[in-house]
Short mmCIF file of C-alpha atoms in Angstrom, two decimals:
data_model
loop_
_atom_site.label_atom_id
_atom_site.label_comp_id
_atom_site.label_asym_id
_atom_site.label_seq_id
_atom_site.Cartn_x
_atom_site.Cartn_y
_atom_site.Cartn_z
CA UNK A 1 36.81 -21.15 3.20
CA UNK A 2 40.28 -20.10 3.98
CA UNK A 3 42.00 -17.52 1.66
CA UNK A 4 39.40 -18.08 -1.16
CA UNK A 5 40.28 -16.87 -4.74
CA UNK A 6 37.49 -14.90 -4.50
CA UNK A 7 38.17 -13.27 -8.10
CA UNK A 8 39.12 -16.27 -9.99
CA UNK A 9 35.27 -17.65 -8.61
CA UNK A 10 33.96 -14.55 -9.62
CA UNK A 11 35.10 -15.13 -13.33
CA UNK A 12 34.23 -18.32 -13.21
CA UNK A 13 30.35 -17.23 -12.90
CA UNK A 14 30.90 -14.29 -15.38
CA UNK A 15 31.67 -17.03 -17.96
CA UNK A 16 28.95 -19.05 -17.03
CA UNK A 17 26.90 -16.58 -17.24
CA UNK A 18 27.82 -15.61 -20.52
CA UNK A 19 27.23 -18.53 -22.25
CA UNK A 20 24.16 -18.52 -21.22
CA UNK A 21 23.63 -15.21 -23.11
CA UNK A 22 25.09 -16.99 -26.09
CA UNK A 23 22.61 -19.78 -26.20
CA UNK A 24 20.02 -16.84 -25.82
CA UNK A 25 20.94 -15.02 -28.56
CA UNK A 26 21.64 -18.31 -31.07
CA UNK A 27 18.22 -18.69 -30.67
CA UNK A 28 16.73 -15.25 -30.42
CA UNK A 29 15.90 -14.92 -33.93
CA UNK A 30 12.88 -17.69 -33.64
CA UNK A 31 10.88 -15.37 -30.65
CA UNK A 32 7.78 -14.32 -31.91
CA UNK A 33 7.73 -11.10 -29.93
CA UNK A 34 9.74 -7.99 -29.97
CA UNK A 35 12.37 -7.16 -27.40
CA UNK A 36 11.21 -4.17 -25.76
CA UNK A 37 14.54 -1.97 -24.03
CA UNK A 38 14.36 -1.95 -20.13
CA UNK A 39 14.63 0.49 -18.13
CA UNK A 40 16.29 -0.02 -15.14
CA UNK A 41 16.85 2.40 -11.76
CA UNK A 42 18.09 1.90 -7.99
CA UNK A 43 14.59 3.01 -6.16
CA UNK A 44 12.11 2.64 -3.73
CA UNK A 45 8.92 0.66 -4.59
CA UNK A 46 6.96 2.68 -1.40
CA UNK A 47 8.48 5.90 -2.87
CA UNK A 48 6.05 7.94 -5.51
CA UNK A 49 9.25 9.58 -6.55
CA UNK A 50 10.88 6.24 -7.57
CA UNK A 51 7.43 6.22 -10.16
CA UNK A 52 8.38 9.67 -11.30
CA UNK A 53 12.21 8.38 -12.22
CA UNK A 54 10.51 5.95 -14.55
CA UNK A 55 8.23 8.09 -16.04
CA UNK A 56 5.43 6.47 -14.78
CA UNK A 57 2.38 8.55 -14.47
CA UNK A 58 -1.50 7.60 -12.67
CA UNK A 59 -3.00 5.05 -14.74
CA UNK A 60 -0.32 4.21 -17.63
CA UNK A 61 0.82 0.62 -16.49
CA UNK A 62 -0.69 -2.13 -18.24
CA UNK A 63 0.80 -5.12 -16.25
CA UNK A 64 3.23 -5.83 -13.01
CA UNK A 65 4.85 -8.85 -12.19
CA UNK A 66 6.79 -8.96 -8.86
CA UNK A 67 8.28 -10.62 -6.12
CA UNK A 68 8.44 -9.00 -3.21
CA UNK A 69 10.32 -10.20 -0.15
CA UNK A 70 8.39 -12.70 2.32
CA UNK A 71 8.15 -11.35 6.17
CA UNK A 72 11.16 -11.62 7.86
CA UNK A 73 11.90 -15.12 6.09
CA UNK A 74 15.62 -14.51 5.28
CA UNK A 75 18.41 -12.57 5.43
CA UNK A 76 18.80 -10.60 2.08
CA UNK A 77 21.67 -8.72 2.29
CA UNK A 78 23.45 -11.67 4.02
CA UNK A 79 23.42 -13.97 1.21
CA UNK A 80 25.28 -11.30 -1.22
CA UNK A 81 27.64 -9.28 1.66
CA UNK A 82 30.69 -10.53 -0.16
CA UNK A 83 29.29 -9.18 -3.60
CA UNK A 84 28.73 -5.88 -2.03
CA UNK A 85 31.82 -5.81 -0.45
CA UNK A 86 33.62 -7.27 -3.92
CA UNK A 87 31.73 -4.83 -6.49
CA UNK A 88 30.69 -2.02 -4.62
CA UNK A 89 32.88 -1.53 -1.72
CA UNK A 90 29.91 -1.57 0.80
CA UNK A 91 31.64 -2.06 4.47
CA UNK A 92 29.53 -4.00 6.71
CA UNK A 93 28.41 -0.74 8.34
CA UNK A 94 26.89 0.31 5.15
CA UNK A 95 25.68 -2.93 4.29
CA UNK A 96 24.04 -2.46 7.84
CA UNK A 97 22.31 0.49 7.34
CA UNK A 98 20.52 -0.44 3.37
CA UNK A 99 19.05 -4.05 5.05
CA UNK A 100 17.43 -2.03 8.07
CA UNK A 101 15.59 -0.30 5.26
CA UNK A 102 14.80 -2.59 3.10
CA UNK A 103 10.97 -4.61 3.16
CA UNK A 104 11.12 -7.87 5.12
CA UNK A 105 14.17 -6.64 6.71
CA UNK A 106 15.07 -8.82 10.04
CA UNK A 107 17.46 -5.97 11.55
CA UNK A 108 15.58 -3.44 13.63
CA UNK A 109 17.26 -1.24 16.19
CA UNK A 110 16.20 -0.83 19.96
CA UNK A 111 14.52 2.26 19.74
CA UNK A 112 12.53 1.82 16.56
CA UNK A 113 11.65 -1.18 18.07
CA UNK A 114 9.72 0.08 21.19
CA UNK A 115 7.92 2.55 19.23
CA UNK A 116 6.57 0.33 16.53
CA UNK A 117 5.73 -1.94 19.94
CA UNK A 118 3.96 0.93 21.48
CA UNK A 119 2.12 1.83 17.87
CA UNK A 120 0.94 -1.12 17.66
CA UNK A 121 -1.17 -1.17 20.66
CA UNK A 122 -2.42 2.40 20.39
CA UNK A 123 -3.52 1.92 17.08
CA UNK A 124 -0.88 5.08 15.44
CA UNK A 125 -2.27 6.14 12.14
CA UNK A 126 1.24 7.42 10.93
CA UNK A 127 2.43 4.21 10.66
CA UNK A 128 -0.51 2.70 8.96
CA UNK A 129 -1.87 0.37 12.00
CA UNK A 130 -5.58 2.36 11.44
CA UNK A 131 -5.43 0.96 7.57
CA UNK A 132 -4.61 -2.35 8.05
CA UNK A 133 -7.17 -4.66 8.36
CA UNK A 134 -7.84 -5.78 12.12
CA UNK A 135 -7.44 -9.12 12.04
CA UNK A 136 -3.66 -8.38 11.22
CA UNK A 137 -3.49 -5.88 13.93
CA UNK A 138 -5.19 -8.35 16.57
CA UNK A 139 -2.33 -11.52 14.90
CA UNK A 140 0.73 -9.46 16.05
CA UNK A 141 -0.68 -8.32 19.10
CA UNK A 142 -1.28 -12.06 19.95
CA UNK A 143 2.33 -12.52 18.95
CA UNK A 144 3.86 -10.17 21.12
CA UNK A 145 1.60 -11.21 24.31
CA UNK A 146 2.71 -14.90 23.59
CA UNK A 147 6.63 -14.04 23.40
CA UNK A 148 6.03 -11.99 26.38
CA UNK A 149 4.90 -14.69 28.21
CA UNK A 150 7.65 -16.76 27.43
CA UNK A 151 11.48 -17.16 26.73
CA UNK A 152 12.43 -16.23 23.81
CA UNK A 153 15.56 -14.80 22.35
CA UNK A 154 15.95 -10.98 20.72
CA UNK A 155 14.95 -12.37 17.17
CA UNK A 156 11.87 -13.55 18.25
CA UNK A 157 11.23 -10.54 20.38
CA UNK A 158 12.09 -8.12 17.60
CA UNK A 159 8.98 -10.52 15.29
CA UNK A 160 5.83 -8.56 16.18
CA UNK A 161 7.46 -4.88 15.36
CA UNK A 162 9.10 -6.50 12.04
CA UNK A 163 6.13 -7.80 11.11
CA UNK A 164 4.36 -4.76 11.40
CA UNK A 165 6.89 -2.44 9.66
CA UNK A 166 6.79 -5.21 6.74
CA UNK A 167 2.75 -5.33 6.50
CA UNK A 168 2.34 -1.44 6.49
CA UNK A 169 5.60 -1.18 3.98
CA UNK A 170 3.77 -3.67 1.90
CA UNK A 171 0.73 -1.39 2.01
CA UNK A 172 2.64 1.51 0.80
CA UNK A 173 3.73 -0.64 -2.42
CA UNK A 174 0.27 -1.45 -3.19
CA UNK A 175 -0.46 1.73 -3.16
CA UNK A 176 1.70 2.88 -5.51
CA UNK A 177 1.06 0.04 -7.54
CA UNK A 178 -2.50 0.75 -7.71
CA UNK A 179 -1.46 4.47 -8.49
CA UNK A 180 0.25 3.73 -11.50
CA UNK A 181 -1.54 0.67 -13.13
CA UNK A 182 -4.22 0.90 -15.63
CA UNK A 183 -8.18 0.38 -14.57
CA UNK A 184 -8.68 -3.34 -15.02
CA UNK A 185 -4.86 -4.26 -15.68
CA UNK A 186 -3.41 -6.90 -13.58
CA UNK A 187 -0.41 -7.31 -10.72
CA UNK A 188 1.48 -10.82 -9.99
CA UNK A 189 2.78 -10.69 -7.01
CA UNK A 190 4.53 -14.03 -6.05
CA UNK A 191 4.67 -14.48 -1.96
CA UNK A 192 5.20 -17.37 0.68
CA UNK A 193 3.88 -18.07 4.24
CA UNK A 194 6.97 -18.19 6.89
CA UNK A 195 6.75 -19.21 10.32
CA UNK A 196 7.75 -18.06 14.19
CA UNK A 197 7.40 -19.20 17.34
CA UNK A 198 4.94 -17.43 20.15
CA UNK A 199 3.98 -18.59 23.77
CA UNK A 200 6.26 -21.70 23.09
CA UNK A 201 3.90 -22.76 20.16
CA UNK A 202 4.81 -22.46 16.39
CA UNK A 203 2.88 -20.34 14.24
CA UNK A 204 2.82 -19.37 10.27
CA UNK A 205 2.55 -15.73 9.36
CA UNK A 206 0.08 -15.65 6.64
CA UNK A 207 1.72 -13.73 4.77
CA UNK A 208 0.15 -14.57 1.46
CA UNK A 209 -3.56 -13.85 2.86
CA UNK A 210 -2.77 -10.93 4.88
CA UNK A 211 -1.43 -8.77 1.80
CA UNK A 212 -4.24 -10.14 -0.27
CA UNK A 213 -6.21 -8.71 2.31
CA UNK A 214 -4.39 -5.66 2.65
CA UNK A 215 -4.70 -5.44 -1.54
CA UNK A 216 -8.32 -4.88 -1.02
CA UNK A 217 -7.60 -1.61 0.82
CA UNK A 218 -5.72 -0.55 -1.69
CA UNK A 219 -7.48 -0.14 -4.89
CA UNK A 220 -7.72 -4.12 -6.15
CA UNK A 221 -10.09 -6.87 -6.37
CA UNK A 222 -8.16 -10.51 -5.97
CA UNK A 223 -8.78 -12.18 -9.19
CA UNK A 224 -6.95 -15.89 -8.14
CA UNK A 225 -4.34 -17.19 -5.70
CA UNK A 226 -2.12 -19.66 -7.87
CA UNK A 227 -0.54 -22.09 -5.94
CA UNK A 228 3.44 -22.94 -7.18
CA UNK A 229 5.93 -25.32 -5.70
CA UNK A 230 9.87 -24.34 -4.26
CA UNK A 231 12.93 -26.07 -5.04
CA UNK A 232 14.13 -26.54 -1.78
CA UNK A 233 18.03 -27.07 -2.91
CA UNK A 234 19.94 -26.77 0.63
CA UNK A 235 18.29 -30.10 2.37
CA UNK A 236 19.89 -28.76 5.71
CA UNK A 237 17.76 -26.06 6.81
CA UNK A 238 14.38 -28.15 4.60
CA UNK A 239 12.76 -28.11 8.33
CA UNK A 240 12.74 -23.96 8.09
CA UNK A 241 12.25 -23.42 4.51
CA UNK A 242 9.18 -22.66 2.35
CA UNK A 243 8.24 -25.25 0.50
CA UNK A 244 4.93 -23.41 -1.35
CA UNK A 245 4.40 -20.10 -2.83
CA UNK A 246 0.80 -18.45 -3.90
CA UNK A 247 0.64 -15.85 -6.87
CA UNK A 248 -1.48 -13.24 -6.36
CA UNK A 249 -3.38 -12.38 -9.35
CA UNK A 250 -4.66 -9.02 -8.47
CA UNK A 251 -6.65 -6.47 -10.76
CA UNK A 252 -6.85 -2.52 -10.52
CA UNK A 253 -10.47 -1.57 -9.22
#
């Protein structure tokens, strides 16, 4: 788009959106349940002190409901850079700098590249390699050897150490999770399998059954996986997209 009216479009989905709230509220009065006031904060879900913002102490959560990014599936950032840019003012070397941070990023620089690579095959405990299970350990490895072998382009190189960061990040939010939920209270967490490409073949990251596994470690029992359909809306891309998503009914040990 050439010279878009970038604020008039803007409004455009400010009105939408509030008549949406409208037709809320003209029928708010018939909900059987009480609105309850959220609280809302710019955190870190790996973060303890993000916990301590919200007042949220060991044992005092009675429910969580998330959904958490999928490994390396998309772009984040990308899909709001103009709203950023619009809103906030966030230059694209900002913008750079929050998506290498964020869970399920895809941007990864050289350096922390190689030493996530070499972590990975020395088995570093101050990433979290030693307390993921194995079998997750021994998947990326076999990634890695099978890109190695083959040629592949940066993205696909950079897969093995992304994956990695993402699975021990995902750890670290469990944790906390577990930390602050009640002793038999529950977590829904809604996640996806993605796939990648290694030694020429195509393979899915199991996503879904590698955090359930890594949930284990971390405090719960796995109550249920609930299977739930997408609405795959852009039929371009349909041959990359995920198409089914598990819930993870998890319960506090």
């Amino acid at each position: 788009i050439e010279d878009a009216p970038v604020l008039e479009m803007f409004t455009e989905k400010v009105f939408e959106q509030l008549n949406c709230l409208r037709r809320y509220w003209s029928v708010k009065a018939y909900c059987p349940s009480t609105n309850i006031s959220p609280k809302i904060v710019l955190g870190d879900s790996r973060d303890l002190k993000t916990y301590d913002i919200l007042d949220l102490a060991s044992g005092t959560v009675d429910a969580i409901v998330t959904s958490p990014p999928y490994a390396t599936a998309l772009p984040y950032i990308d899909t709001d850079r103009l709203s950023l840019l619009f809103l906030f003012g966030i230059n694209s070397t900002e913008r750079g700098l929050l998506e290498r941070h964020l869970t399920g990023s895809r941007e990864i620089l050289k350096g922390e590249k190689t030493e996530l690579e070499e972590k990975l095959f020395n088995g570093s405990s101050d990433l979290g390699t030693q307390d993921l299970p194995i079998n997750i350990v021994t998947f990326l490895q076999e990634i890695y050897v099978g890109n190695q072998r083959s040629e592949v382009g940066f993205r696909k190189k950079n897969v093995p150490s992304l994956l990695l960061r993402y699975f021990a990040d995902m750890r670290a939010t469990l944790t906390r999770m577990a930390y602050v939920l009640k002793p038999g209270a529950s977590a829904f967490v809604v996640l996806g399998d993605s796939k990648t490409s290694a030694g020429g073949r195509r393979v899915t990251i199991p996503t879904t059954e590698f955090v359930s596994q890594i949930a284990l470690t971390c405090g719960f029992s796995l109550q249920e996986k609930v299977p739930i359909s997408v609405t795959t809306e852009n039929m371009k891309h349909i041959k990359n997209s995920i198409t089914e998503n598990t819930i993870l009914h998890l319960v506090k040990m």
